[in-house]
Short mmCIF file of C-alpha atoms and ligand atoms in Angstrom, two decimals:
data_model
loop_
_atom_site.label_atom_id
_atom_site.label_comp_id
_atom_site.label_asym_id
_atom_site.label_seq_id
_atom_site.Cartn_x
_atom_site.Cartn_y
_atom_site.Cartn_z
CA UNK A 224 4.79 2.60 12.11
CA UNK A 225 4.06 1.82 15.99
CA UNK A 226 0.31 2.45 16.50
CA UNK A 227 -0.62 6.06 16.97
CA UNK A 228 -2.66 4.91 20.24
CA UNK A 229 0.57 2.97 21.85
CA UNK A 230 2.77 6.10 21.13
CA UNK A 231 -0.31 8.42 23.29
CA UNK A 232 0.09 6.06 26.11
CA UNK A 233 4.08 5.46 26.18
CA UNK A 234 4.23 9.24 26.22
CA UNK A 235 1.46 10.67 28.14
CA UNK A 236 0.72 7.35 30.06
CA UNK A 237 -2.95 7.21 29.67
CA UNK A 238 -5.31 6.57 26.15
CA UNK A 239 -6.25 9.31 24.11
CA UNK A 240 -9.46 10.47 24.01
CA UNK A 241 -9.22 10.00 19.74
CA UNK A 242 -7.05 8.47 17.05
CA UNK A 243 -7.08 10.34 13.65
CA UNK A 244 -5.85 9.94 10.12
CA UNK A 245 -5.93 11.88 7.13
CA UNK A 246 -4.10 10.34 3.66
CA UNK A 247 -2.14 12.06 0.86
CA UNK A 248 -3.44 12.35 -2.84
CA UNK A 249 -2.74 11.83 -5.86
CA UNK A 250 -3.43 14.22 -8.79
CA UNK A 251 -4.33 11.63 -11.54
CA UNK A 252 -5.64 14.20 -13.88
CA UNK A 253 -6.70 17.78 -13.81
CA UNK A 254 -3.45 19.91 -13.31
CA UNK A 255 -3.93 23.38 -12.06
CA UNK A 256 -8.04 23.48 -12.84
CA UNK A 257 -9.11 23.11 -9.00
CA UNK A 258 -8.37 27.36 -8.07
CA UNK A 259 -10.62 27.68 -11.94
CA UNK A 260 -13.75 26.14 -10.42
CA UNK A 261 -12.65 23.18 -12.87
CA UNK A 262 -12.45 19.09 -12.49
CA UNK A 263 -9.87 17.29 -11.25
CA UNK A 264 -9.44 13.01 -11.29
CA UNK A 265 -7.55 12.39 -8.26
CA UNK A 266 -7.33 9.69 -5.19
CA UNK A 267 -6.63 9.07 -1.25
CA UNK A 268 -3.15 7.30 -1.32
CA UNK A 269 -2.97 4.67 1.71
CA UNK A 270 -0.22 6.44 3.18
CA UNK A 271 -1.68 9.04 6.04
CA UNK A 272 -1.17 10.89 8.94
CA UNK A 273 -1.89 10.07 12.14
CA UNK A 274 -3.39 12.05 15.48
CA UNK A 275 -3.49 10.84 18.47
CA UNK A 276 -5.17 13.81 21.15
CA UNK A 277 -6.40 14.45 24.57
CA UNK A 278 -8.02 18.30 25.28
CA UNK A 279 -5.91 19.92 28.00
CA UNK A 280 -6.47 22.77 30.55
CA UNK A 281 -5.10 25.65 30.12
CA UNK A 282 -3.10 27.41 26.84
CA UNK A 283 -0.14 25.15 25.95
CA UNK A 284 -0.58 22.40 23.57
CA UNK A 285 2.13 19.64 23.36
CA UNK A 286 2.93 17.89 20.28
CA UNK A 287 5.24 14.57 20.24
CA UNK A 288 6.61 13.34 16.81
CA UNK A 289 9.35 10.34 17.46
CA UNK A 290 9.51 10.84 21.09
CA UNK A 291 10.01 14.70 20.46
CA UNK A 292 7.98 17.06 21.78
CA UNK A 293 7.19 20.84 20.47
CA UNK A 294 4.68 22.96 22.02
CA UNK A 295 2.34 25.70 21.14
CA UNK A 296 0.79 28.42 23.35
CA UNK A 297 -2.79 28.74 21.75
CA UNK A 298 -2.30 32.65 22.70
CA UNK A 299 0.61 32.99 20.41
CA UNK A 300 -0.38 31.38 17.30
CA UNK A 301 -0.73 34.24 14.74
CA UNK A 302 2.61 34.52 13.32
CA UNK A 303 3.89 31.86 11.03
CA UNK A 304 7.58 31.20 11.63
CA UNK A 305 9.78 30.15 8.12
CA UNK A 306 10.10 26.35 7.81
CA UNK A 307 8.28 25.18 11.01
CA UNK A 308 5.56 22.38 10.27
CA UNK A 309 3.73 24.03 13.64
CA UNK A 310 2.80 26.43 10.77
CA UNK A 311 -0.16 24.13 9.61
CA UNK A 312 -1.56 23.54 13.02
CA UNK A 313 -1.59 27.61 14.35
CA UNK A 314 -2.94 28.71 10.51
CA UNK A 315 -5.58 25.75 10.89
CA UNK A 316 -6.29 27.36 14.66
CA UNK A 317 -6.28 31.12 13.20
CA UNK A 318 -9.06 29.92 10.56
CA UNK A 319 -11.10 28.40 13.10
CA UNK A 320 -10.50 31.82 15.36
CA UNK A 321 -11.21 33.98 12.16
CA UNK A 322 -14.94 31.75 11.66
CA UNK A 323 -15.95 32.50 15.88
CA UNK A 324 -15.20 28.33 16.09
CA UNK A 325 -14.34 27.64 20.23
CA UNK A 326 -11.42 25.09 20.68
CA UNK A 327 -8.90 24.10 23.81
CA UNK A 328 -5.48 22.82 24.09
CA UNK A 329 -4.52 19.45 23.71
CA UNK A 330 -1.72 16.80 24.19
CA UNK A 331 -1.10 15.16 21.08
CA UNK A 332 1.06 12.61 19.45
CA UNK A 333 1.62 12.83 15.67
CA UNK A 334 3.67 10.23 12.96
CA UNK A 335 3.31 9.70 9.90
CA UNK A 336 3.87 7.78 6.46
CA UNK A 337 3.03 10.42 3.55
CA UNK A 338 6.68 10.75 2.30
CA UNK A 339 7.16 14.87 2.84
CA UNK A 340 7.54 17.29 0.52
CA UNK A 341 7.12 14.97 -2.28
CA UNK A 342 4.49 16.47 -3.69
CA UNK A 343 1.45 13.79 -2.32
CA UNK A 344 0.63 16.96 0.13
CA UNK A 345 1.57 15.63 3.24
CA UNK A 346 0.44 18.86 4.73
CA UNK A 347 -3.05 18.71 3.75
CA UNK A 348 -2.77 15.31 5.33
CA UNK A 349 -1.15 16.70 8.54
CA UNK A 350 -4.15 19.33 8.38
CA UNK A 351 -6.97 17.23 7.98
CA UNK A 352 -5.66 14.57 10.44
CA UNK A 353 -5.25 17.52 12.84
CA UNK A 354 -8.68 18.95 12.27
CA UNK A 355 -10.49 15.74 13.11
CA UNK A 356 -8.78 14.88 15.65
CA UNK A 357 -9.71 18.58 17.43
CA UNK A 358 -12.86 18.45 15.96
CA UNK A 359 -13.99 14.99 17.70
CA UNK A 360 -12.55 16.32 21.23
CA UNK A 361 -14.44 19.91 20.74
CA UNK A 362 -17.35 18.86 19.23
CA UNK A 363 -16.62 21.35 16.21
CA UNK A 364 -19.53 20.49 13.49
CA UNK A 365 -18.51 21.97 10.59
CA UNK A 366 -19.31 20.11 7.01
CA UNK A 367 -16.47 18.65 5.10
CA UNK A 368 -16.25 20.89 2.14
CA UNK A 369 -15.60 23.43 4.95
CA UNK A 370 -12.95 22.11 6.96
CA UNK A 371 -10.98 21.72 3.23
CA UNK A 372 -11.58 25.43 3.01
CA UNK A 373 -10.45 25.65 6.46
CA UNK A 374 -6.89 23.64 5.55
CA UNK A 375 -6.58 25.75 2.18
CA UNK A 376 -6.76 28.71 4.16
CA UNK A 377 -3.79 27.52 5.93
CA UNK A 378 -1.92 27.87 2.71
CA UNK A 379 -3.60 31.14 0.98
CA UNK A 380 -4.28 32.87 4.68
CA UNK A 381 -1.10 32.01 6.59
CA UNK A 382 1.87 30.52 4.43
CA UNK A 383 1.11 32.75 1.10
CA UNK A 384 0.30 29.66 -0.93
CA UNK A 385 -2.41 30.57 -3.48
CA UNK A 386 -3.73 26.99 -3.64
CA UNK A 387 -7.06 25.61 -4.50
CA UNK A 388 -8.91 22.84 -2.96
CA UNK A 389 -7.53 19.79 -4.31
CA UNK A 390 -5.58 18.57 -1.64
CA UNK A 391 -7.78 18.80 1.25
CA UNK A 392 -10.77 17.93 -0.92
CA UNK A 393 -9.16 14.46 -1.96
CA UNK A 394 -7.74 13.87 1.74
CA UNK A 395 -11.14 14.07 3.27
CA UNK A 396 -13.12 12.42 -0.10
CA UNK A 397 -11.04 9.50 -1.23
CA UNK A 398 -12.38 6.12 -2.02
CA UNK A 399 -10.75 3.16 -2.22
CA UNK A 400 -9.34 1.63 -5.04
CA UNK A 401 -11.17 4.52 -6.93
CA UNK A 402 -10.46 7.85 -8.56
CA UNK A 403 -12.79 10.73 -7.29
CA UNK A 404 -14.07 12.70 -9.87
CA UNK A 405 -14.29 16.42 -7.89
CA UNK A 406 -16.25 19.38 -9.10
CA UNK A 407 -14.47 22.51 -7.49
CA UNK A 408 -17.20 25.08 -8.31
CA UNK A 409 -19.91 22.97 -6.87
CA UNK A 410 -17.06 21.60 -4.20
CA UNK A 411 -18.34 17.93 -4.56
CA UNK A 412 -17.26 14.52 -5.47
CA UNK A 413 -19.61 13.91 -8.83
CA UNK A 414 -18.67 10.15 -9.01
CA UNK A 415 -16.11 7.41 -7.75
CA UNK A 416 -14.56 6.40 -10.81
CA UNK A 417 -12.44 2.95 -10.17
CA UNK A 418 -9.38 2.54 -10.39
CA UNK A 419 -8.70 -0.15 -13.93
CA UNK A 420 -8.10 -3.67 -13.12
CA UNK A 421 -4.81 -4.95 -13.25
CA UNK A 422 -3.01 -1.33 -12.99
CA UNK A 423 -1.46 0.62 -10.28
CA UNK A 424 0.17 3.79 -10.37
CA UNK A 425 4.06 3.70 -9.83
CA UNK A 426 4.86 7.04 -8.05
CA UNK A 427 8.35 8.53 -9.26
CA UNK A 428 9.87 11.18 -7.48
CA UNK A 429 12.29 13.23 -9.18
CA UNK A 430 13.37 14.52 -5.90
CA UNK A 431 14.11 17.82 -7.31
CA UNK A 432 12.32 20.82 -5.95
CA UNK A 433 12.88 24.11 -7.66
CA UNK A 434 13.60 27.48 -5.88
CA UNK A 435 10.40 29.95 -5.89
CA UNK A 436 8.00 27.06 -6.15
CA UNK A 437 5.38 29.23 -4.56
CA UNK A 438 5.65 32.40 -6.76
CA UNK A 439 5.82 30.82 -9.75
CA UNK A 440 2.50 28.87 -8.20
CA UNK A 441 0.96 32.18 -7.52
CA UNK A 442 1.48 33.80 -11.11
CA UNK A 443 0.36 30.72 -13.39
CA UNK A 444 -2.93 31.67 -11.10
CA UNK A 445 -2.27 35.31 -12.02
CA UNK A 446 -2.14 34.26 -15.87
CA UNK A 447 -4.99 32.43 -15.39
CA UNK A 448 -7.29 35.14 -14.06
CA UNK A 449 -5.89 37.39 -16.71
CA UNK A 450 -6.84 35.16 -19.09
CA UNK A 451 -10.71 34.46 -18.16
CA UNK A 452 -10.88 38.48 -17.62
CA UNK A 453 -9.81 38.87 -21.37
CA UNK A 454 -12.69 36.28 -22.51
CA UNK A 455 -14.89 38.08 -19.86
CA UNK A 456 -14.82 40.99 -22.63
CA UNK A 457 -16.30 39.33 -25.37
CA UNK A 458 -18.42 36.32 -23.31
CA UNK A 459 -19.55 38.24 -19.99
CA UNK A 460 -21.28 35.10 -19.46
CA UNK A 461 -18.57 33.11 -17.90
CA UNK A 462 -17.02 33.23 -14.42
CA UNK A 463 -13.88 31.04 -14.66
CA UNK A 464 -11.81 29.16 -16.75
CA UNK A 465 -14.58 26.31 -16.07
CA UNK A 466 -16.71 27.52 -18.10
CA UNK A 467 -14.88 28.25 -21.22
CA UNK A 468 -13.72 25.56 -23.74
CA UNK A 469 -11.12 24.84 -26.41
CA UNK A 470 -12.79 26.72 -29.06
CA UNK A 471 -14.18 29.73 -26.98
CA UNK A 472 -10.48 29.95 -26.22
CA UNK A 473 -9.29 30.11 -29.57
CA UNK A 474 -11.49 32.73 -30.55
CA UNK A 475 -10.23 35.20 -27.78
CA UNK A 476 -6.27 34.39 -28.55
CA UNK A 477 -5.83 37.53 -29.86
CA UNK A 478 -7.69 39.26 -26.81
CA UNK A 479 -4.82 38.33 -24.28
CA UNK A 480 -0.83 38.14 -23.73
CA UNK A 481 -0.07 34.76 -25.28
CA UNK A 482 1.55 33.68 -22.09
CA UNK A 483 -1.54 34.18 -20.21
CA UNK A 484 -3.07 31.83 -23.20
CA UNK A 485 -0.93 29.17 -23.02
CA UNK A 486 -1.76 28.98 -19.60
CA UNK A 487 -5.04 28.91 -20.12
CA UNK A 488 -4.66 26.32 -23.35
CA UNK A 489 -3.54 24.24 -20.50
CA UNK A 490 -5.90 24.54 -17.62
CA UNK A 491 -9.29 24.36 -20.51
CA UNK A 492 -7.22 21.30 -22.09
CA UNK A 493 -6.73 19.69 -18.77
CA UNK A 494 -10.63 19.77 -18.00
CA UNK A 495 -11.25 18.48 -21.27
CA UNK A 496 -9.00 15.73 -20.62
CA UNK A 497 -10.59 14.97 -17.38
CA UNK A 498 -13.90 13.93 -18.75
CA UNK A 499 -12.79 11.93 -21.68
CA UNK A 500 -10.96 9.75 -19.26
CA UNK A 501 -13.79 9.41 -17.06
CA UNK A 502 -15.76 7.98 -20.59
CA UNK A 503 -12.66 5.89 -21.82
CA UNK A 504 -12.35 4.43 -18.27
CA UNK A 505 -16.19 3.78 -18.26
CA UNK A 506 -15.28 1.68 -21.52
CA UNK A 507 -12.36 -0.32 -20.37
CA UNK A 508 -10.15 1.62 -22.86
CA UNK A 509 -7.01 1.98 -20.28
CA UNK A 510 -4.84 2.52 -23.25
CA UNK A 511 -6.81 5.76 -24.12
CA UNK A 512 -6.76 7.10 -20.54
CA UNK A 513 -2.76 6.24 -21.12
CA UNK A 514 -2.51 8.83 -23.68
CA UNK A 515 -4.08 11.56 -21.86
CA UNK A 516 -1.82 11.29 -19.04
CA UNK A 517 1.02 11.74 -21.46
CA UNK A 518 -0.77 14.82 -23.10
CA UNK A 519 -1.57 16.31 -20.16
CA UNK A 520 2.49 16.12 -19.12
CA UNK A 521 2.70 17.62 -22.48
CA UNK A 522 1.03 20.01 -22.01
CA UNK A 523 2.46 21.03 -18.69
CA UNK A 524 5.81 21.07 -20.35
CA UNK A 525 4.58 23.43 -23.34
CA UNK A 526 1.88 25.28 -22.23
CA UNK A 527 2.15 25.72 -18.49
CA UNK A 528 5.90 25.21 -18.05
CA UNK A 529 5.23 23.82 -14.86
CA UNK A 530 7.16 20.91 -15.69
CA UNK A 531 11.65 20.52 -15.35
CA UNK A 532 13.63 18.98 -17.08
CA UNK A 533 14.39 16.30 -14.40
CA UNK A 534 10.57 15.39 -14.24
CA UNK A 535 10.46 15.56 -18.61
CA UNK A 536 13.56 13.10 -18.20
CA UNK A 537 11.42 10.47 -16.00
CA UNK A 538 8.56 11.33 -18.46
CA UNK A 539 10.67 10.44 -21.87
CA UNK A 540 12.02 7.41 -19.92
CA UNK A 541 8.20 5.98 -19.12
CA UNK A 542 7.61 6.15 -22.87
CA UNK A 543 10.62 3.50 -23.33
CA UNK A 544 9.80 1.24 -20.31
CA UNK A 545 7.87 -1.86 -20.75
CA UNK A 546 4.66 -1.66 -19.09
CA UNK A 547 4.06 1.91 -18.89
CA UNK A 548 0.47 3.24 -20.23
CA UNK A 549 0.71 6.80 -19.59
CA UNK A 550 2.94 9.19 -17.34
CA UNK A 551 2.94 12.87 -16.20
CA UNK A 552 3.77 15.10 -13.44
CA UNK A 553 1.56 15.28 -10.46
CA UNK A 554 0.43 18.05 -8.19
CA UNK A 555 1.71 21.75 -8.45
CA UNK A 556 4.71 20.77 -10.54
CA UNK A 557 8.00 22.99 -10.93
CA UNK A 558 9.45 19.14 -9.17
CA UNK A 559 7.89 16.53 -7.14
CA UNK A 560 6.45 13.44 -8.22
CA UNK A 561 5.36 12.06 -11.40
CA UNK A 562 2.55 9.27 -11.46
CA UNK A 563 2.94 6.26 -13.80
CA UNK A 564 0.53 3.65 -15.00
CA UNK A 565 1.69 0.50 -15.06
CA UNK A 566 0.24 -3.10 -15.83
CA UNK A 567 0.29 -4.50 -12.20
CA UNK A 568 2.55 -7.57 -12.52
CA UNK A 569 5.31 -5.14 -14.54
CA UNK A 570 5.52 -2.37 -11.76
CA UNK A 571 7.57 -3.82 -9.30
CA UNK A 572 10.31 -4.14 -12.09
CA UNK A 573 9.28 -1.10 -14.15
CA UNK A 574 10.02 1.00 -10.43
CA UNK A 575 13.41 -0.24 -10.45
CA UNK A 576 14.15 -0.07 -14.23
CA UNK A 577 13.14 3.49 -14.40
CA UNK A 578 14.97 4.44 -11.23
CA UNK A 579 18.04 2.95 -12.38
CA UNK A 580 17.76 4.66 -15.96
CA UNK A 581 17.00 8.14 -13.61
CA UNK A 582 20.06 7.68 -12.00
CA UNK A 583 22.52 6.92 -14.51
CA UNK A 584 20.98 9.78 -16.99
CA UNK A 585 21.18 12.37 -13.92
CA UNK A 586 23.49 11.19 -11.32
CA UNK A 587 19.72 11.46 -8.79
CA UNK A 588 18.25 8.79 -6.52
CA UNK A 589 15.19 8.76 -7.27
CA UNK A 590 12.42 7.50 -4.78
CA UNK A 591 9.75 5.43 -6.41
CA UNK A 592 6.91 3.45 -4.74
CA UNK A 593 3.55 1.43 -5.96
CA UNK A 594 0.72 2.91 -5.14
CA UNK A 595 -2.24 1.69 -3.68
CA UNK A 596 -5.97 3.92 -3.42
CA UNK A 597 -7.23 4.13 0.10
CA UNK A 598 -10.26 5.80 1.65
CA UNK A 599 -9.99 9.59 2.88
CA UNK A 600 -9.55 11.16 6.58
CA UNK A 601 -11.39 9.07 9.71
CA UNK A 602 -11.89 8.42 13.30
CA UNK A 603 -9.40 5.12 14.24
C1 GLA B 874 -1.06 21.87 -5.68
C2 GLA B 874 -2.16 22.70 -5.04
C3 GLA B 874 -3.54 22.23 -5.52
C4 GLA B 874 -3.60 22.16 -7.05
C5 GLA B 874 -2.39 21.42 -7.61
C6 GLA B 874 -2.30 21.52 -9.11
O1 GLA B 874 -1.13 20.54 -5.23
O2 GLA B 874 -2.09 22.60 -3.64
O3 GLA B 874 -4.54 23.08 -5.02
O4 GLA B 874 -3.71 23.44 -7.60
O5 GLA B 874 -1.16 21.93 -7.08
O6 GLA B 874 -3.40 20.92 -9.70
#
């Protein structure tokens, strides 16, 4: 990628006033837990988005991706329009409209290297790459945890997306070559967790990405809400599916539609599995920390049935690869990616063994790619 800076000045012909980037995540463990106040393990990937921005008179805001331009009239900004990536930028701008926050236009140039719709939320990257950029030329002081809240409400606000925090969160709070281990009731990293020595993760992407991604989104989060209110009856004491735990659970089966309880087997399992990684990591035991990435995959498949059976496939194939600790899917699910750790000196091989095994088993290119832990959103 051509310097975000160079691409300013070759199209606007003078610097910018700020250079911003924001990184993709991964979801290393923790599936689904971040919208039940729970724990999620996840990193900064190195791959981000770029901003480069100037503040502008008047209303109209020019954006240049690959020597195209789109604009935006900061007095028509309230209505999303299907498929347009302008979405994230006018639902950011709403937000900041909606919390009183003052802001101008702006020429801006944007690129970037998250791969899209992959499932490393390349839009929470374009958002919080966006936000600092406007931020540094507006002065806007706003503390991190917010302007996550800010990008989520983007999705939840705007697009109908009933996300949680995870993306932004791990965008703006990565560390490198470390996991962040992220409290989303307390909204706050509670310790940088590194990343094993002589590992990486090998991202494979099954490329597949189901119809009604978002709905079915939006009612496991239904189920899950269904299912705290049932243990609500008997423990009034608890708020969210943070606070209950395997055996709490199992008491209340009976109280609630066993869908709703296999979702919520899931989500209390996936917390679980969360902190006994962070202890087998903090022993060296990378084998252990293996296994729960294949249980919690399991348990997607089972229990939340956000899994497919491309991404199972890829799943049954990492358990036959040399190499291969632990596997699961990554991120919302339903499609996307699936995150694989490998010993380091096997992964450049293990990437093309598994995405030739992919391809002969289901006819699909899959796109795979090593993975290296960077630091979260900054000023260039
Ligand atoms: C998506 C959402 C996140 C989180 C994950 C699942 O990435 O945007 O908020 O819920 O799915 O853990």
């Amino acid at each position: 990628m051509k310097p975000i800076r160079e691409q300013f000045i070759e199209r606007y012909g003078s610097e910018p006033a700020v250079c911003s980037y924001a990184p993709g995540r991964l979801e290393i463990l923790g599936n689904h837990t971040d919208y039940n106040e729970g724990f999620v393990l996840s990193c900064a990937v190195s791959q981000c988005t770029h901003f480069a921005m100037s503040p502008v008179e008047g209303s109209v805001c020019t954006i240049c991706e690959h020597g195209k331009d789109s604009t935006l009239d900061l007095n028509d900004i309230a209505t999303p329009i299907k498929g347009d990536w302008r979405n994230y930028i006018k639902g950011l701008l709403m937000d900041l409209n909606r919390r009183g926050i003052k802001y101008g236009a702006f020429n801006a140039v944007l690129d970037s290297e998250v791969p899209l719709s992959a499932g490393m939320s390349s839009s929470a990257a374009l958002e919080m790459a966006f936000a600092f950029a406007l931020k540094t030329i507006y002065g806007i002081e706003l503390p991190l945890p917010d302007w996550a809240r800010v990008g989520q409400a983007v999705e939840n606000k705007f697009l109908g997306l009933n996300s949680g925090l995870l993306d932004q969160f791990s965008s703006l709070f990565g560390r490198k070559d470390s996991f962040i281990l992220c409290d989303f009731r307390t909204v706050e990293v509670l310790k940088n967790v590194p990343m094993p020595a002589g590992y990486v993760f090998v991202v494979v992407n099954s490329m597949v990405k189901h119809n009604l991604v978002d709905s079915a989104y939006n009612a496991r989060r239904v189920s899950c809400e269904n299912a705290t209110a049932a243990i609500k009856k008997s423990h009034p004491e608890i708020k969210t599916l943070r606070d209950v735990d395997s055996a709490m659970l199992e008491s209340c089966k009976n109280d609630m539609d066993h869908v709703d309880y296999l979702r919520a087997l899931h989500v209390v399992g996936e917390d679980e599995r969360v902190f006994k990684a962070v202890d087998l990591l903090s022993k060296d035991d990378v084998k252990g920390f293996g296994e729960l990435l294949f249980q919690s995959h399991e348990s997607s498949r089972v229990n939340f049935e956000n899994s497919c059976p491309e991404l199972d496939r890829i799943i049954e194939l990492a358990h036959t690869i040399p190499g291969c600790l632990g596997a699961r899917l990554s991120g919302g699910g339903f499609g996307g990616i699936s995150i694989h750790l490998v010993e380091s000196d096997k992964a450049a091989e293990y990437a093309d063994r598994i995405k030739a095994a992919y391809k002969s088993q289901t006819g699909i290119d899959a796109a795979t790619f090593i993975c290296s832990i960077g630091d979260g959103a900054g000023i260039e």
